[in-house]
mmCIF file of C-alpha atoms in Angstrom:
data_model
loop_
_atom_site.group_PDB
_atom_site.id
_atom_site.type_symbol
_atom_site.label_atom_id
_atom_site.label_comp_id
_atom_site.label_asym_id
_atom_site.label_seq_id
_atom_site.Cartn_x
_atom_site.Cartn_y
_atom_site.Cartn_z
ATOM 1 C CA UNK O 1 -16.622 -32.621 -4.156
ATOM 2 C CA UNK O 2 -20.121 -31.201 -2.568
ATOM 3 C CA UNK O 3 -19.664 -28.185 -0.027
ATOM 4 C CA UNK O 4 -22.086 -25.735 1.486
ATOM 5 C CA UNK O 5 -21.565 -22.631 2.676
ATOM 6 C CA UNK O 6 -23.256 -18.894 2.450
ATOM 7 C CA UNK O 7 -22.841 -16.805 -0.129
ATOM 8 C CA UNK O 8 -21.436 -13.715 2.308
ATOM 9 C CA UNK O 9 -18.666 -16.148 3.436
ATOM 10 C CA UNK O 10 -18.429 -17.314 -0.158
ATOM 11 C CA UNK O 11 -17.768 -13.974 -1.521
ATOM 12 C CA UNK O 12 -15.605 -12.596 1.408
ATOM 13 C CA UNK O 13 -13.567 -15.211 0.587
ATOM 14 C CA UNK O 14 -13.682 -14.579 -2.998
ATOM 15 C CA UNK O 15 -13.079 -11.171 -3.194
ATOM 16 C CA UNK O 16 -9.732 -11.719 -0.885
ATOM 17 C CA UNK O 17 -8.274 -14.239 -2.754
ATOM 18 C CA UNK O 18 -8.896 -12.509 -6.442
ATOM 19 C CA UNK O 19 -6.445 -9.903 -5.590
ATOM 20 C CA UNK O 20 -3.836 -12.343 -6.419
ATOM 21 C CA UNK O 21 -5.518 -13.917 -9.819
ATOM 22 C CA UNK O 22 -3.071 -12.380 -12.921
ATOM 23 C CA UNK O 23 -4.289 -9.926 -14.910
ATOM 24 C CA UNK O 24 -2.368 -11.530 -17.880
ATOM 25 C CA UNK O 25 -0.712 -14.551 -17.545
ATOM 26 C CA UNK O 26 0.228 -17.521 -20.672
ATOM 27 C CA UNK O 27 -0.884 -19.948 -17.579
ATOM 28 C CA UNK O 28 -4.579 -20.559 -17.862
ATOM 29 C CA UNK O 29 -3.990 -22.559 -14.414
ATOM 30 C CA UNK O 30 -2.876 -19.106 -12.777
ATOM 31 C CA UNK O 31 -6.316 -17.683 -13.868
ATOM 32 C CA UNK O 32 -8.229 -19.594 -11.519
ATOM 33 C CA UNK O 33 -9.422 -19.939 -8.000
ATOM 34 C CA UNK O 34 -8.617 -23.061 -6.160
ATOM 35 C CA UNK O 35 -11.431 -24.205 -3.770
ATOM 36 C CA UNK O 36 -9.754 -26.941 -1.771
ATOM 37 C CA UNK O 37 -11.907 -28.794 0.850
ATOM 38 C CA UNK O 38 -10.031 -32.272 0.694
ATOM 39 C CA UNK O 39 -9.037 -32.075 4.843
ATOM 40 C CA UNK O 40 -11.823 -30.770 6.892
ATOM 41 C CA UNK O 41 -11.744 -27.056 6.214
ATOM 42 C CA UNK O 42 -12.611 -24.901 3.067
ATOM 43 C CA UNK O 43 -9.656 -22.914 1.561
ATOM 44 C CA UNK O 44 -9.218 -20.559 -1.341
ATOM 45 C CA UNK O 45 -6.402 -19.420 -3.254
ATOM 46 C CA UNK O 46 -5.389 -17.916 -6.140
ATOM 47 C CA UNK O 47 -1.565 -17.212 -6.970
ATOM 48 C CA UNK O 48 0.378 -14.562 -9.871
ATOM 49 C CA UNK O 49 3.493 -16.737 -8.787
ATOM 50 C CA UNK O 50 5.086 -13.188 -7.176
ATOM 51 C CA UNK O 51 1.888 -12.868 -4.808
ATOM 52 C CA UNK O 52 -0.033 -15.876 -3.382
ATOM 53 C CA UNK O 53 -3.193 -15.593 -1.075
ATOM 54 C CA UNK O 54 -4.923 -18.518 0.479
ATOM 55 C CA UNK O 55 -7.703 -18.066 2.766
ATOM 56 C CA UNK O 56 -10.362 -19.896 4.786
ATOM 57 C CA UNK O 57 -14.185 -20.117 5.320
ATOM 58 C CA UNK O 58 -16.774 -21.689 7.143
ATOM 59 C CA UNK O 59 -19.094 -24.151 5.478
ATOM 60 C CA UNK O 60 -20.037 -27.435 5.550
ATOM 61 C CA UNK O 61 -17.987 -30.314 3.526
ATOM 62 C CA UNK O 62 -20.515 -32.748 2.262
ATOM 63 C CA UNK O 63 -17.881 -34.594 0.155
ATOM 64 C CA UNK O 64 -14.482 -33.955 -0.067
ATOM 65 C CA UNK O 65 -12.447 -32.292 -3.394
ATOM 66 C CA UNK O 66 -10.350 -30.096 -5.157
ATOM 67 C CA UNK O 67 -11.791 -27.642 -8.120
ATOM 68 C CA UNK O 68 -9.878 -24.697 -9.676
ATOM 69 C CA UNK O 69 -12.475 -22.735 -11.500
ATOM 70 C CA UNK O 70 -12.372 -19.641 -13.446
ATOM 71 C CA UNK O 71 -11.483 -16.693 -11.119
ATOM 72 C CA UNK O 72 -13.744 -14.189 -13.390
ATOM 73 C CA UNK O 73 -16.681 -16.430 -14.309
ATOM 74 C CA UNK O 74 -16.673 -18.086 -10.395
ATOM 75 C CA UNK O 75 -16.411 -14.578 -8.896
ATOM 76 C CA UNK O 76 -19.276 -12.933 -10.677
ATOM 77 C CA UNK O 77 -21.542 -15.921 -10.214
ATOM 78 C CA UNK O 78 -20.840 -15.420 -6.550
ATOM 79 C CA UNK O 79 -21.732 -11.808 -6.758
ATOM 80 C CA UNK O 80 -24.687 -12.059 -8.076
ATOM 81 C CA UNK O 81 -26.123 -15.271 -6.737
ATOM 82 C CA UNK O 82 -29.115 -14.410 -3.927
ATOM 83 C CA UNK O 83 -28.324 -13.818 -0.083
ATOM 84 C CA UNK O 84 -28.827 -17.752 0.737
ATOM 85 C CA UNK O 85 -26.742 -21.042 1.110
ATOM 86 C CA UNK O 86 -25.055 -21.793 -2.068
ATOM 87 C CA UNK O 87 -24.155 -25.550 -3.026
ATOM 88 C CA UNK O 88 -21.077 -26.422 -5.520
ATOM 89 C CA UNK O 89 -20.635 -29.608 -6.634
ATOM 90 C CA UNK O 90 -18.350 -31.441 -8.590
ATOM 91 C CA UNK O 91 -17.679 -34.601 -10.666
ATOM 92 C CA UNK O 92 -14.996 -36.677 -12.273
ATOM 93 C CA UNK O 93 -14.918 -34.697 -14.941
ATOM 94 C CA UNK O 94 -14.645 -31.599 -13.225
ATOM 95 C CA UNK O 95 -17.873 -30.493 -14.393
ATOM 96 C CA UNK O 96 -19.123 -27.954 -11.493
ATOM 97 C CA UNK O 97 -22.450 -27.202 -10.355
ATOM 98 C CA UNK O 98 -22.851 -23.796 -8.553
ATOM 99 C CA UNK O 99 -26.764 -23.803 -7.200
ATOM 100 C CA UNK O 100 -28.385 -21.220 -4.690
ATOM 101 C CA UNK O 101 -32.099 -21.438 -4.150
ATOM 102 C CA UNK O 102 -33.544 -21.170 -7.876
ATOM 103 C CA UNK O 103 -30.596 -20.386 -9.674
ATOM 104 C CA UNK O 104 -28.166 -23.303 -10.887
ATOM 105 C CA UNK O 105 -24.971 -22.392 -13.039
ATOM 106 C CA UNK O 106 -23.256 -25.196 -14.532
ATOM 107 C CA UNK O 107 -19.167 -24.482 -15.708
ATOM 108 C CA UNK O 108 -16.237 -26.611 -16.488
ATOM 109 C CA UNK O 109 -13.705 -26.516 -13.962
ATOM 110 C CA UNK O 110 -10.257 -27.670 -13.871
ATOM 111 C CA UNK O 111 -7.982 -30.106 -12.234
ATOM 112 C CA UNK O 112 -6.569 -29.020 -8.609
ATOM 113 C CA UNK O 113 -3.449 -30.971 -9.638
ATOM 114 C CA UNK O 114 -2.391 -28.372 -12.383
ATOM 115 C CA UNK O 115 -2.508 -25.439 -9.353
ATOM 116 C CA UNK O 116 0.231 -23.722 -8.424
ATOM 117 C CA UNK O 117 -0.246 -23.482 -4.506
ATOM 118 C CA UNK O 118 1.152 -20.958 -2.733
ATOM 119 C CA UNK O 119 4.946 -22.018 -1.076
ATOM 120 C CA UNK O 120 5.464 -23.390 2.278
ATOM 121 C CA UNK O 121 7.660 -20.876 3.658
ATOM 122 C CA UNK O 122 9.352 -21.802 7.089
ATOM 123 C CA UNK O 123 7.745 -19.817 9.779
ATOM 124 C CA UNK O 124 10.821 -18.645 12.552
ATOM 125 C CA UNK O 125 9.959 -15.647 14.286
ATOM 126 C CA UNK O 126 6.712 -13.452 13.738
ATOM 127 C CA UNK O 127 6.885 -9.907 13.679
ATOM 128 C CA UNK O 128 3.610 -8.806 15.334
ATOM 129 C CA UNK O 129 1.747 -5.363 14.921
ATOM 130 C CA UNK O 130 -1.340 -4.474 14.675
ATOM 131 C CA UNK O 131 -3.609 -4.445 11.304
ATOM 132 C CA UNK O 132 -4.535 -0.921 12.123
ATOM 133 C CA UNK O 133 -0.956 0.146 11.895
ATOM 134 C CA UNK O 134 0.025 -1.889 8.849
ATOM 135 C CA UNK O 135 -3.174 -0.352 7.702
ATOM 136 C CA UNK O 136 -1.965 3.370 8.017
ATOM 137 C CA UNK O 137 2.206 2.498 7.498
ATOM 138 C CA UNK O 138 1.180 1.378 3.751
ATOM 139 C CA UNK O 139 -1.508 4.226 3.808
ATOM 140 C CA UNK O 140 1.423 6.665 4.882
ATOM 141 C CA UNK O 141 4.192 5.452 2.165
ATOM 142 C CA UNK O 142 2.492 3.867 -0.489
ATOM 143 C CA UNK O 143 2.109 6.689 -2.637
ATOM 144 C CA UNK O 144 5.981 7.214 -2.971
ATOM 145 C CA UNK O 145 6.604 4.049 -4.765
ATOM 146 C CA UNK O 146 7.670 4.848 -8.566
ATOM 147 C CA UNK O 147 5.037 2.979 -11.060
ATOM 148 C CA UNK O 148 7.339 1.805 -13.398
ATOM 149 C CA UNK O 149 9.881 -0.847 -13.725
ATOM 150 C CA UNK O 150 12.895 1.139 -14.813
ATOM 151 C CA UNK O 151 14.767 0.474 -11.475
ATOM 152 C CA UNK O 152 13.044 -2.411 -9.852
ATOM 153 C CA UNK O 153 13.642 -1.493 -6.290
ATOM 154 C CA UNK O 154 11.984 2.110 -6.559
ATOM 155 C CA UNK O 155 8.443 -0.342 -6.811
ATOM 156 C CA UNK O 156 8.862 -1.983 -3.669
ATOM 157 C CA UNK O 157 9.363 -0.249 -0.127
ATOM 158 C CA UNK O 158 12.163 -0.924 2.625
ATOM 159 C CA UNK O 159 10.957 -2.652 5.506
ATOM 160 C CA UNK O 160 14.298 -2.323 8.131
ATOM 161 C CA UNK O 161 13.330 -4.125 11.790
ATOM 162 C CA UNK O 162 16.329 -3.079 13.961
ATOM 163 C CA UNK O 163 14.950 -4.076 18.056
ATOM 164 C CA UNK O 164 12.038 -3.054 18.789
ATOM 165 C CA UNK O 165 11.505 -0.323 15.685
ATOM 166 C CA UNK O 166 10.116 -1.026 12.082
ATOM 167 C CA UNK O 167 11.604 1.209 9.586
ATOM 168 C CA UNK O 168 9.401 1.810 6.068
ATOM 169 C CA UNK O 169 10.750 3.854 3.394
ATOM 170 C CA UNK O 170 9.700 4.474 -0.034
ATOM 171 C CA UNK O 171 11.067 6.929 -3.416
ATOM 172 C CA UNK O 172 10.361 7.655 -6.428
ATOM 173 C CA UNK O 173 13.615 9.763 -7.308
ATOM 174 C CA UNK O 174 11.333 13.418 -6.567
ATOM 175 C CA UNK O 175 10.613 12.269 -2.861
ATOM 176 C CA UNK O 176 10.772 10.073 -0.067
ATOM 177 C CA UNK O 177 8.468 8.999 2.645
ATOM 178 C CA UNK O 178 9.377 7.078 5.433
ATOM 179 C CA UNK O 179 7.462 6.153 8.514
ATOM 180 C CA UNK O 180 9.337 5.139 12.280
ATOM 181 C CA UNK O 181 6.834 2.373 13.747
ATOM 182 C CA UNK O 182 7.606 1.328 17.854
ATOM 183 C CA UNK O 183 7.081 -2.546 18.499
ATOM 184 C CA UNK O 184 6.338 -4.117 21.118
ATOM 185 C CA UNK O 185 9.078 -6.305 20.814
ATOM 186 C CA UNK O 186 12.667 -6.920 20.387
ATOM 187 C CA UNK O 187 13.931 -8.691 16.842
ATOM 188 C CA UNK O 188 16.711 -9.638 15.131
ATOM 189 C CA UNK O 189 17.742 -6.479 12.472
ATOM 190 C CA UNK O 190 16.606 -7.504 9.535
ATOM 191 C CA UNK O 191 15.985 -5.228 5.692
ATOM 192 C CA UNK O 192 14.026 -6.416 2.885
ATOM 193 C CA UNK O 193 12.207 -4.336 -0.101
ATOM 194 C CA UNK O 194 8.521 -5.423 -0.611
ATOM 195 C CA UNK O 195 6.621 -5.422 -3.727
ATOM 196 C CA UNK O 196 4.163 -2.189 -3.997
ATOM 197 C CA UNK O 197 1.748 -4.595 -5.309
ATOM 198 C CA UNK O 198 1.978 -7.100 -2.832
ATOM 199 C CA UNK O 199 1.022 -3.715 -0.069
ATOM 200 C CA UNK O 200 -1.375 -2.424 -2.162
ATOM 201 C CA UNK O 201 -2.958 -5.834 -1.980
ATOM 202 C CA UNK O 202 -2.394 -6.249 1.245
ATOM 203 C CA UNK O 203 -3.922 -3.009 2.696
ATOM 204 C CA UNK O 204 -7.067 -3.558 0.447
ATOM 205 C CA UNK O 205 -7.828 -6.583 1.918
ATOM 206 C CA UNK O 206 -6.613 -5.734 5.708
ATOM 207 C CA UNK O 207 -10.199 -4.959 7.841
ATOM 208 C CA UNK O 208 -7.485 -2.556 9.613
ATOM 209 C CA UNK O 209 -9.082 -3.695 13.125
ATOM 210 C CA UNK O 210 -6.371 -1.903 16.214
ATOM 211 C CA UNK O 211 -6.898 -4.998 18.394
ATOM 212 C CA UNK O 212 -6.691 -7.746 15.961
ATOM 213 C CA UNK O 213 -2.868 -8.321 14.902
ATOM 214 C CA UNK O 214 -0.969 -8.823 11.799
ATOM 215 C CA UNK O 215 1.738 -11.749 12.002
ATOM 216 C CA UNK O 216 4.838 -10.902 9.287
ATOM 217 C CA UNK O 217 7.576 -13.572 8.909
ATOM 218 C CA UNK O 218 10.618 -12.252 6.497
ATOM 219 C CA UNK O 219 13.321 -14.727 5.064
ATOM 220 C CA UNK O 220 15.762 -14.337 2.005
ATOM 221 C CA UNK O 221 12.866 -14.387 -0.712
ATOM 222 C CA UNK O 222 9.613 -14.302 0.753
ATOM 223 C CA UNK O 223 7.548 -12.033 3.041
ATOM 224 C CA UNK O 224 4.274 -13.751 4.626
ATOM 225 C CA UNK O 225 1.698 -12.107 6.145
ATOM 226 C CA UNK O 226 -0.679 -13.598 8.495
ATOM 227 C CA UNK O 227 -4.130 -12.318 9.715
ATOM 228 C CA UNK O 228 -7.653 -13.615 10.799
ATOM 229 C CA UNK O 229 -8.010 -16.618 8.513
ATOM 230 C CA UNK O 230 -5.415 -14.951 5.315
ATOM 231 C CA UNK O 231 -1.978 -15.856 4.127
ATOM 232 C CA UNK O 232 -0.222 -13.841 2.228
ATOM 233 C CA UNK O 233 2.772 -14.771 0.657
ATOM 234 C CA UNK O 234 4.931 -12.529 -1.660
ATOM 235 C CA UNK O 235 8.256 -12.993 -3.634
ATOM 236 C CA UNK O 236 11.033 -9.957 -2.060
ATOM 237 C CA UNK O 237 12.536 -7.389 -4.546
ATOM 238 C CA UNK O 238 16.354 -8.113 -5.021
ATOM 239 C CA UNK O 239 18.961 -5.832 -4.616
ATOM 240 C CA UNK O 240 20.468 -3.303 -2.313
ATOM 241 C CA UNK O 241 17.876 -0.060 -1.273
ATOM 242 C CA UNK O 242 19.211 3.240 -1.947
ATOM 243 C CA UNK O 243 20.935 4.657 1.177
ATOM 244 C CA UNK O 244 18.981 7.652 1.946
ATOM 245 C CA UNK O 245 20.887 8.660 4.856
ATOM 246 C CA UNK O 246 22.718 10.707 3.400
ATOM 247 C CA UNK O 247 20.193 12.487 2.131
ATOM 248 C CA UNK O 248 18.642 13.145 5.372
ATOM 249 C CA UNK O 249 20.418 15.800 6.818
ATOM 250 C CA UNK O 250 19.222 17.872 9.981
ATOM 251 C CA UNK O 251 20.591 21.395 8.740
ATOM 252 C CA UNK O 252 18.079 23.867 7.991
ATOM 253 C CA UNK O 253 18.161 27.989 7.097
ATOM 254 C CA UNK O 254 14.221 28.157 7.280
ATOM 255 C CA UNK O 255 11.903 26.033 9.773
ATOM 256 C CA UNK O 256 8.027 27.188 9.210
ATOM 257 C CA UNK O 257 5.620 26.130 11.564
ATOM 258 C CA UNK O 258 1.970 26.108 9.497
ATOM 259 C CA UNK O 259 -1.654 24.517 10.368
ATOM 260 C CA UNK O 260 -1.416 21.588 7.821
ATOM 261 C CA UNK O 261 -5.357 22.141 6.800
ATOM 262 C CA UNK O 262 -4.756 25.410 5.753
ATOM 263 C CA UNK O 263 -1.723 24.428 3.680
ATOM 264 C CA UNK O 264 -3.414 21.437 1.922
ATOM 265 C CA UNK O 265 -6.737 22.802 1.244
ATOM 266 C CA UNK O 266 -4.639 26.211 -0.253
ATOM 267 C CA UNK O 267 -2.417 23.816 -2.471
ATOM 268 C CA UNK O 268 -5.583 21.811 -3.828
ATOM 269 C CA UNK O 269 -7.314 25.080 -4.545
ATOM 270 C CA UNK O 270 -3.998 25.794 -6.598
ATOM 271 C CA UNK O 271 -4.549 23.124 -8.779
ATOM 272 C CA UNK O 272 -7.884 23.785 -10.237
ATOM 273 C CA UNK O 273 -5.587 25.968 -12.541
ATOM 274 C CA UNK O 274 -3.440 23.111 -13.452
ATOM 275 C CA UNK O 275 -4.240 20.551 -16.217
ATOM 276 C CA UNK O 276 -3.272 16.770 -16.216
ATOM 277 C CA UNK O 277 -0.037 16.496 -17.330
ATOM 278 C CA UNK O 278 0.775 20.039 -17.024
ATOM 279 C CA UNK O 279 4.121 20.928 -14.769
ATOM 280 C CA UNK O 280 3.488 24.043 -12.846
ATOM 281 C CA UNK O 281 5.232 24.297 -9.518
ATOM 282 C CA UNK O 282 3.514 25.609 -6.777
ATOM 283 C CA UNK O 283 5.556 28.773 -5.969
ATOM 284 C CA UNK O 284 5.914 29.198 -1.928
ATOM 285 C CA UNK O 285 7.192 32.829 -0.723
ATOM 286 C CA UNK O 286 7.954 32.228 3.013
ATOM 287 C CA UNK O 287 9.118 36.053 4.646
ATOM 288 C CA UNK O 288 8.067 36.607 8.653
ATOM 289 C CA UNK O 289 4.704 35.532 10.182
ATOM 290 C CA UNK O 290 3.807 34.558 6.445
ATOM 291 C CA UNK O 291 3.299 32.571 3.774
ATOM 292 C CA UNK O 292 2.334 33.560 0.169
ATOM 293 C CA UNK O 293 1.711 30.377 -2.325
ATOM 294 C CA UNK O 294 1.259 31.594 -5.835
ATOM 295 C CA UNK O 295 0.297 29.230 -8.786
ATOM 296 C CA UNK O 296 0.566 30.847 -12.580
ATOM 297 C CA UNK O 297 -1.204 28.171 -15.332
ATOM 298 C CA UNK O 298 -2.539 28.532 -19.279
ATOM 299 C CA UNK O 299 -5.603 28.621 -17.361
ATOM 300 C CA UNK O 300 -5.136 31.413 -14.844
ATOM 301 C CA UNK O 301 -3.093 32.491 -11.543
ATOM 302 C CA UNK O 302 -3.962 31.937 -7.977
ATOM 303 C CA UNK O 303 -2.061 33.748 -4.317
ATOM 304 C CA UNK O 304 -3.185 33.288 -1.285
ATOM 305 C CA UNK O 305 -1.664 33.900 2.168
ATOM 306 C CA UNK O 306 -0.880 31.582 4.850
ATOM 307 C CA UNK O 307 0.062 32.567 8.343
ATOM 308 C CA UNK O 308 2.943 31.061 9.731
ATOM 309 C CA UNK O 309 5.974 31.197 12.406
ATOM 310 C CA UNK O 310 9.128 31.181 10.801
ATOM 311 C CA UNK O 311 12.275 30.778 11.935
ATOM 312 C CA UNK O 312 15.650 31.888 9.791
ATOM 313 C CA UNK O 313 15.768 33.021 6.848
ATOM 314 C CA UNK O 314 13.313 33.646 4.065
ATOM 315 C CA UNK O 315 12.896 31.879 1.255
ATOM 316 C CA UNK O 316 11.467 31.593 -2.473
ATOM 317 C CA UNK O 317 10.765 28.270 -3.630
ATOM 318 C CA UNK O 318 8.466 25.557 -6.018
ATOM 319 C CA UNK O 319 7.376 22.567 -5.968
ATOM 320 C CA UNK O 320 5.022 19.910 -7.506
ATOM 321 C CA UNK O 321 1.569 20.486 -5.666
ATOM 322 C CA UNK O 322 0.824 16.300 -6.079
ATOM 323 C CA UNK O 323 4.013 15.693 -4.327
ATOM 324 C CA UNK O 324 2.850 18.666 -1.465
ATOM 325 C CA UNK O 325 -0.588 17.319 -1.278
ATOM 326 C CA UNK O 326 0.164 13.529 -1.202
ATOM 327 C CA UNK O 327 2.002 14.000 1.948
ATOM 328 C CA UNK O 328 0.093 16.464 3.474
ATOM 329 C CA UNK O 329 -3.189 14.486 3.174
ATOM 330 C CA UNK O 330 -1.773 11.165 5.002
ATOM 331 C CA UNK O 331 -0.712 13.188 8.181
ATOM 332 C CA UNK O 332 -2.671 13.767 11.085
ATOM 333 C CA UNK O 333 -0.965 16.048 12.990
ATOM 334 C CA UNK O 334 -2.796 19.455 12.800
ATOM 335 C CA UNK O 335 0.578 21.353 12.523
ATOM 336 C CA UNK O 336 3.298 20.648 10.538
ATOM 337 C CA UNK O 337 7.066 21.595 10.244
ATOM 338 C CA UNK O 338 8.589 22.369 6.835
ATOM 339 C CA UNK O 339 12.653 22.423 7.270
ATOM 340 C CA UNK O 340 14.017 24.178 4.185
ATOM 341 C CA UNK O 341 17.859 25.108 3.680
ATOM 342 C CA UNK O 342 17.966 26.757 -0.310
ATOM 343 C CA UNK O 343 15.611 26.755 -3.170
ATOM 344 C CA UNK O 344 17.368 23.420 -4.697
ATOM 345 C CA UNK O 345 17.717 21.289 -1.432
ATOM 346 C CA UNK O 346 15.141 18.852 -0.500
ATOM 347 C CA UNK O 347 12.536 20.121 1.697
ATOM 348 C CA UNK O 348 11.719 17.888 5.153
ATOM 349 C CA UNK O 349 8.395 18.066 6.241
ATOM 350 C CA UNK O 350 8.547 16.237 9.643
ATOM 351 C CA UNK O 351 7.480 15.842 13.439
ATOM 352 C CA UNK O 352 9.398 16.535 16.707
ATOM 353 C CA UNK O 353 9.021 13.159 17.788
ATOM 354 C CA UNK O 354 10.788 11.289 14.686
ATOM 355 C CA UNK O 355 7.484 8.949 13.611
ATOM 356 C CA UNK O 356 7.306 10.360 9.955
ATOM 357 C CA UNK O 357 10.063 12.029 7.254
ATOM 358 C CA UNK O 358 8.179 13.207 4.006
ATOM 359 C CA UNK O 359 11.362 14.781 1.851
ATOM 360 C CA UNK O 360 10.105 16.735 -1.534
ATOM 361 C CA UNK O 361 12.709 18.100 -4.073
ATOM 362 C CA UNK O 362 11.852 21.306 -5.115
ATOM 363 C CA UNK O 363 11.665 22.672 -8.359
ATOM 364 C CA UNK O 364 13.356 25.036 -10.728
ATOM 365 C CA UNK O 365 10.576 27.839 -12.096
ATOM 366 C CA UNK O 366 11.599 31.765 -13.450
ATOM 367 C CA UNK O 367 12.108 33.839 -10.830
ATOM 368 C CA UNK O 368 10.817 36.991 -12.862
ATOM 369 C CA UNK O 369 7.431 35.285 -13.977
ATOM 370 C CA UNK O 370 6.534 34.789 -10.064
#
């Protein structure tokens, strides 16, 4: 095999497909790249076997091969190679010759035949939306995922297509997030629970462009994702998702209408006073026209007042600033509305027109240390 091609599109290309190269893995096949250029295009792709990438880029095929060389070593050659055409060449014995103007790397490749390639999943009906929005809708939820594996399906997030609306929904068992996307067409209703990792991945390497599109395709195991020259493919999480719905009630005793800046920026302040690891509920006092948020640590206390309109009753209640502050920071609405009903039911901080649902559980604390 002999190709040419730059080192940008050599590294774009690179740095896409490595987000699917195993961290660990007992296959030393899995810890490559595969640079395919036996048709008459040059394609990439690494694969975990749960998350697959395979993408394309322009060069020039001198002679046509398969290599699958080591994702770590073949990345950081590529990295630091100079701005200029770089040549890789290969012979029978997979030995592979990486050479850009005066520099010339020689490694050991191995056999294309060995490579997992990603699966061929059947292709029925695309679910289109813009990269932009996929961009933000992982942005938005992503942070609600639980990081560990003790129940499976708390890793992944809901995507629910009913019509024309994409539901996403994500928990950790403290709080949910879930964002209400319009399409601009009608599908089929359909519910699967995607990997965080695969949307982590995903948003990373999405340039988040509002009038290029995304194309999804969903079946029984797989989600692909298909943009600019990238496939993504990704094994589903199996199982049932939790059915929040019930948790989602519309009854309130306190609705507080508050500039969302001014909340954030007084919860962060809060926790300078709070050490990693440390679990000190932010304390919210909501009475008429205002807000007092009060923070007591080891390190010191903090109060500061917030105005507000209120409407019902007041209220005295905690709860975890990260959980606060991750929501708070992927809104853009300059106001928000927090919907409270007693100081151990969820709190819903949401918008009149239905597009997002952040819902925190509060907190126990000691009423007489506030």
């Amino acid at each position: 095999m002999k190709l040419i091609c730059s080192k940008s599109n050599l590294l774009h290309g690179v740095n896409i497909v490595s987000k699917a190269v195993p961290t660990r893995t007992t296959m030393a096949i899995l810890e490559c790249i595969l640079i395919d250029a036996s048709a008459n295009e040059i394609k990439l792709t690494a694969n975990d076997m749960e998350l697959g990438i395979e993408t394309k880029i322009e060069g020039e095929i001198a002679e046509r091969g398969v290599i699958a060389l080591d994702a770590k070593i073949f990345s950081e050659i590529v990295r630091k190679l100079p701005d200029s055409d770089v040549v890789i060449e290969t012979d029978a014995s997979f030995k592979t010759t990486i050479t850009c103007e005066k520099a010339k790397f020689n490694i050991v490749g191995k056999s294309g035949d060995d490579f997992s390639y990603i699966p061929y999943i059947e292709r029925n009906e695309a679910i289109t939306l813009s990269q932009f929005t996929l961009k933000e809708v992982i942005r938005q939820t992503i942070f609600s995922i639980a990081d560990n594996d003790n129940n499976k399906l708390m890793t992944g997030e809901l995507f629910e297509i009913e019509e024309n609306h994409l539901k996403v929904v994500s928990l950790d068992g403290h709080r949910i997030s879930i964002r209400n996307i319009e399409l601009k067409n009608n599908y089929e209703h359909k519910k699967v629970v995607v990997p965080g990792k695969t949307l982590q991945e995903v948003s990373k390497i999405l340039p988040g462009s509002a009038e290029e599109n995304v194309n999804m395709f969903l079946t029984d195991n797989h989600i692909v994702f298909e943009f600019d020259d990238t496939t993504v493919v990704s094994r589903l999480i199996e199982g049932e998702y939790f059915k929040i719905e019930q948790m989602l009630s519309s009854d309130y005793e306190t609705k507080v209408k508050i500039n969302k800046r001014e909340l954030l920026d007084c919860i962060d302040r809060a926790t300078l006073l709070v050490k990693e690891g440390d679990k000190k509920p932010i304390i919210m006092n909501v009475t008429d026209g205002n807000m007092e948020l009060k923070i007591n640590s080891f390190i010191g206390s903090m109060n500061e007042d917030i105005d507000i309109v209120k409407d019902g009753k007041d209220i005295l209640i905690g709860f975890n600033p990260k959980f606060f502050i991750d929501a708070l920071r992927v809104i853009d609405e300059e106001e928000v509305s927090l919907y409270m009903v007693n100081p151990k039911a969820p709190c819903f901080i949401k918008d009149d027109e239905g597009k997002f649902i952040y819902l925190i559980l509060p907190v126990n604390f000691n009423a007489s240390t506030v």
